């Protein structure tokens, strides 16, 4: 029969193994090289959104924004598990999904060029991401509940109407 000390050591080892397994799911298995957006690049996106109509206001959160390219971002959202969270009406619903996703990207990858769109015309909240590659800067809409990423022109206006919305970024 094992002593209390041996049983305790075994339990501690089991707990350490479980923590290590959880760590593998929570900590990104890769790193990225985030790139800084210029003020002109950020403003060009805001100007385009305003020209399309519907943007009631941009609530700016940071003075400098960092991002990545589309392929890297797709790899990130494939790894991220925001979409696996359980939807809870009025508790953890679309606006919480969007804020949670935005926060995880800043915490885990230092990408803060992700906004939360509060789309009052559609009664929905989701994300906007500004990405940058060798061809320049582009923005996309992201549905954090199912990991879909699409352009403004590809959006389904039933859910992403953007006729009256605010951008928090």
mmCIF file of C-alpha atoms in Angstrom:
data_model
loop_
_atom_site.group_PDB
_atom_site.id
_atom_site.type_symbol
_atom_site.label_atom_id
_atom_site.label_comp_id
_atom_site.label_asym_id
_atom_site.label_seq_id
_atom_site.Cartn_x
_atom_site.Cartn_y
_atom_site.Cartn_z
ATOM 1 C CA UNK A 1 0.000 0.000 0.000
ATOM 2 C CA UNK A 2 1.282 3.447 -0.960
ATOM 3 C CA UNK A 3 2.000 5.974 1.756
ATOM 4 C CA UNK A 4 0.091 9.249 1.950
ATOM 5 C CA UNK A 5 3.189 11.007 0.681
ATOM 6 C CA UNK A 6 3.432 8.753 -2.380
ATOM 7 C CA UNK A 7 -0.304 9.148 -3.119
ATOM 8 C CA UNK A 8 0.044 12.923 -2.855
ATOM 9 C CA UNK A 9 3.033 12.929 -5.227
ATOM 10 C CA UNK A 10 1.062 10.805 -7.712
ATOM 11 C CA UNK A 11 -1.909 13.201 -7.539
ATOM 12 C CA UNK A 12 0.389 16.199 -8.020
ATOM 13 C CA UNK A 13 1.949 14.554 -11.078
ATOM 14 C CA UNK A 14 -1.500 13.797 -12.511
ATOM 15 C CA UNK A 15 -2.553 17.395 -11.961
ATOM 16 C CA UNK A 16 0.646 18.700 -13.588
ATOM 17 C CA UNK A 17 -0.017 16.480 -16.610
ATOM 18 C CA UNK A 18 -3.566 17.830 -16.930
ATOM 19 C CA UNK A 19 -2.335 21.426 -16.665
ATOM 20 C CA UNK A 20 0.232 20.757 -19.390
ATOM 21 C CA UNK A 21 -2.464 19.338 -21.670
ATOM 22 C CA UNK A 22 -4.689 22.360 -21.054
ATOM 23 C CA UNK A 23 -1.732 24.677 -21.699
ATOM 24 C CA UNK A 24 -1.331 23.105 -25.164
ATOM 25 C CA UNK A 25 -4.910 24.115 -26.004
ATOM 26 C CA UNK A 26 -4.729 27.606 -24.584
ATOM 27 C CA UNK A 27 -1.281 28.840 -25.583
ATOM 28 C CA UNK A 28 -0.810 29.325 -29.336
ATOM 29 C CA UNK A 29 1.455 26.658 -30.828
ATOM 30 C CA UNK A 30 3.036 29.257 -33.104
ATOM 31 C CA UNK A 31 4.099 32.892 -33.062
ATOM 32 C CA UNK A 32 3.595 35.580 -35.651
ATOM 33 C CA UNK A 33 5.389 38.742 -36.643
ATOM 34 C CA UNK A 34 2.776 41.432 -36.195
ATOM 35 C CA UNK A 35 3.296 44.492 -38.402
ATOM 36 C CA UNK A 36 2.419 48.047 -37.522
ATOM 37 C CA UNK A 37 -0.166 49.878 -39.593
ATOM 38 C CA UNK A 38 0.497 53.500 -40.443
ATOM 39 C CA UNK A 39 -2.053 56.098 -39.434
ATOM 40 C CA UNK A 40 -2.820 56.653 -43.128
ATOM 41 C CA UNK A 41 -3.568 52.934 -43.572
ATOM 42 C CA UNK A 42 -5.966 52.894 -40.634
ATOM 43 C CA UNK A 43 -7.629 56.117 -41.767
ATOM 44 C CA UNK A 44 -8.056 54.769 -45.310
ATOM 45 C CA UNK A 45 -10.156 51.890 -43.955
ATOM 46 C CA UNK A 46 -12.272 54.234 -41.833
ATOM 47 C CA UNK A 47 -12.723 56.566 -44.815
ATOM 48 C CA UNK A 48 -13.869 53.648 -46.994
ATOM 49 C CA UNK A 49 -16.333 52.450 -44.349
ATOM 50 C CA UNK A 50 -17.742 55.973 -44.019
ATOM 51 C CA UNK A 51 -18.080 56.262 -47.803
ATOM 52 C CA UNK A 52 -20.130 53.046 -47.895
ATOM 53 C CA UNK A 53 -22.530 54.586 -45.365
ATOM 54 C CA UNK A 54 -23.908 53.356 -42.080
ATOM 55 C CA UNK A 55 -20.901 54.009 -39.831
ATOM 56 C CA UNK A 56 -22.209 56.196 -37.010
ATOM 57 C CA UNK A 57 -18.938 56.441 -35.164
ATOM 58 C CA UNK A 58 -15.516 54.951 -34.582
ATOM 59 C CA UNK A 59 -14.659 54.532 -30.935
ATOM 60 C CA UNK A 60 -10.871 54.457 -31.081
ATOM 61 C CA UNK A 61 -9.153 52.373 -28.411
ATOM 62 C CA UNK A 62 -5.472 52.548 -29.388
ATOM 63 C CA UNK A 63 -3.042 55.033 -30.859
ATOM 64 C CA UNK A 64 -1.112 52.418 -32.831
ATOM 65 C CA UNK A 65 -2.457 49.302 -34.534
ATOM 66 C CA UNK A 66 -0.752 45.994 -35.313
ATOM 67 C CA UNK A 67 -1.860 43.264 -37.706
ATOM 68 C CA UNK A 68 -0.770 40.378 -39.904
ATOM 69 C CA UNK A 69 -1.502 39.013 -43.392
ATOM 70 C CA UNK A 70 -4.568 37.041 -44.524
ATOM 71 C CA UNK A 71 -2.922 33.598 -44.587
ATOM 72 C CA UNK A 72 -1.538 34.014 -41.077
ATOM 73 C CA UNK A 73 -4.868 35.329 -39.825
ATOM 74 C CA UNK A 74 -6.670 32.302 -41.272
ATOM 75 C CA UNK A 75 -4.194 30.072 -39.410
ATOM 76 C CA UNK A 76 -4.925 32.005 -36.218
ATOM 77 C CA UNK A 77 -8.706 31.674 -36.464
ATOM 78 C CA UNK A 78 -8.352 27.980 -37.292
ATOM 79 C CA UNK A 79 -6.436 27.543 -34.024
ATOM 80 C CA UNK A 80 -8.593 29.886 -31.934
ATOM 81 C CA UNK A 81 -11.461 28.260 -30.076
ATOM 82 C CA UNK A 82 -13.775 31.249 -29.623
ATOM 83 C CA UNK A 83 -16.228 29.592 -32.011
ATOM 84 C CA UNK A 84 -16.524 26.575 -29.691
ATOM 85 C CA UNK A 85 -17.928 28.637 -26.818
ATOM 86 C CA UNK A 86 -21.540 27.998 -25.918
ATOM 87 C CA UNK A 87 -23.997 30.702 -27.010
ATOM 88 C CA UNK A 88 -26.050 31.915 -24.043
ATOM 89 C CA UNK A 89 -28.857 34.314 -24.923
ATOM 90 C CA UNK A 90 -28.307 37.739 -23.322
ATOM 91 C CA UNK A 91 -25.294 36.407 -21.389
ATOM 92 C CA UNK A 92 -22.703 35.211 -23.912
ATOM 93 C CA UNK A 93 -24.254 36.224 -27.195
ATOM 94 C CA UNK A 94 -22.967 37.872 -30.376
ATOM 95 C CA UNK A 95 -21.535 40.999 -28.751
ATOM 96 C CA UNK A 96 -19.656 38.932 -26.157
ATOM 97 C CA UNK A 97 -18.317 36.615 -28.886
ATOM 98 C CA UNK A 98 -17.024 39.650 -30.807
ATOM 99 C CA UNK A 99 -15.424 41.276 -27.747
ATOM 100 C CA UNK A 100 -13.940 37.977 -26.594
ATOM 101 C CA UNK A 101 -12.404 37.318 -30.025
ATOM 102 C CA UNK A 102 -10.971 40.846 -30.202
ATOM 103 C CA UNK A 103 -9.432 40.454 -26.744
ATOM 104 C CA UNK A 104 -7.936 37.019 -27.468
ATOM 105 C CA UNK A 105 -6.252 38.303 -30.626
ATOM 106 C CA UNK A 106 -4.637 41.163 -28.705
ATOM 107 C CA UNK A 107 -3.594 38.964 -25.783
ATOM 108 C CA UNK A 108 -2.367 35.920 -27.699
ATOM 109 C CA UNK A 109 -0.963 37.487 -30.885
ATOM 110 C CA UNK A 110 -0.575 41.243 -30.168
ATOM 111 C CA UNK A 111 -2.973 42.022 -33.026
ATOM 112 C CA UNK A 112 -5.179 44.966 -32.131
ATOM 113 C CA UNK A 113 -6.352 45.988 -35.633
ATOM 114 C CA UNK A 114 -9.529 44.061 -34.903
ATOM 115 C CA UNK A 115 -12.686 45.945 -34.213
ATOM 116 C CA UNK A 116 -16.080 45.073 -32.834
ATOM 117 C CA UNK A 117 -18.965 46.114 -35.058
ATOM 118 C CA UNK A 118 -22.181 46.814 -33.188
ATOM 119 C CA UNK A 119 -24.607 46.571 -36.104
ATOM 120 C CA UNK A 120 -27.894 47.980 -34.842
ATOM 121 C CA UNK A 121 -29.477 47.700 -38.291
ATOM 122 C CA UNK A 122 -28.972 43.919 -38.226
ATOM 123 C CA UNK A 123 -29.285 43.428 -34.465
ATOM 124 C CA UNK A 124 -25.920 41.679 -34.523
ATOM 125 C CA UNK A 125 -22.301 42.143 -33.443
ATOM 126 C CA UNK A 126 -19.207 40.758 -35.168
ATOM 127 C CA UNK A 127 -15.638 41.726 -35.968
ATOM 128 C CA UNK A 128 -13.724 43.730 -38.539
ATOM 129 C CA UNK A 129 -10.039 43.005 -39.093
ATOM 130 C CA UNK A 130 -7.533 45.116 -40.992
ATOM 131 C CA UNK A 131 -4.864 42.957 -42.639
ATOM 132 C CA UNK A 132 -1.684 43.899 -44.488
ATOM 133 C CA UNK A 133 0.469 42.067 -47.012
ATOM 134 C CA UNK A 134 2.807 42.971 -49.881
ATOM 135 C CA UNK A 135 -0.182 44.174 -51.942
ATOM 136 C CA UNK A 136 -1.348 46.579 -49.255
ATOM 137 C CA UNK A 137 -4.070 46.905 -46.652
ATOM 138 C CA UNK A 138 -7.482 45.233 -46.838
ATOM 139 C CA UNK A 139 -10.245 44.782 -44.313
ATOM 140 C CA UNK A 140 -12.521 41.828 -43.740
ATOM 141 C CA UNK A 141 -15.517 40.979 -41.617
ATOM 142 C CA UNK A 142 -15.220 38.047 -39.219
ATOM 143 C CA UNK A 143 -18.014 36.038 -37.623
ATOM 144 C CA UNK A 144 -16.411 34.834 -34.380
ATOM 145 C CA UNK A 145 -19.203 32.324 -33.738
ATOM 146 C CA UNK A 146 -18.212 30.193 -36.749
ATOM 147 C CA UNK A 147 -14.784 31.482 -37.907
ATOM 148 C CA UNK A 148 -16.032 32.772 -41.266
ATOM 149 C CA UNK A 149 -14.106 35.619 -42.864
ATOM 150 C CA UNK A 150 -15.410 37.599 -45.833
ATOM 151 C CA UNK A 151 -15.228 40.976 -47.542
ATOM 152 C CA UNK A 152 -17.748 43.767 -47.225
ATOM 153 C CA UNK A 153 -19.154 42.893 -50.660
ATOM 154 C CA UNK A 154 -19.444 39.188 -49.769
ATOM 155 C CA UNK A 155 -21.454 39.789 -46.598
ATOM 156 C CA UNK A 156 -24.975 38.436 -46.106
ATOM 157 C CA UNK A 157 -26.971 41.603 -45.411
ATOM 158 C CA UNK A 158 -29.472 39.687 -43.291
ATOM 159 C CA UNK A 159 -26.795 39.362 -40.592
ATOM 160 C CA UNK A 160 -24.225 42.008 -41.587
ATOM 161 C CA UNK A 161 -26.384 44.854 -42.840
ATOM 162 C CA UNK A 162 -24.092 47.721 -41.814
ATOM 163 C CA UNK A 163 -26.745 50.369 -42.441
ATOM 164 C CA UNK A 164 -26.439 51.765 -38.887
ATOM 165 C CA UNK A 165 -23.444 50.628 -36.821
ATOM 166 C CA UNK A 166 -20.592 51.615 -34.535
ATOM 167 C CA UNK A 167 -17.002 50.401 -34.726
ATOM 168 C CA UNK A 168 -15.076 49.843 -31.509
ATOM 169 C CA UNK A 169 -11.360 49.485 -32.305
#
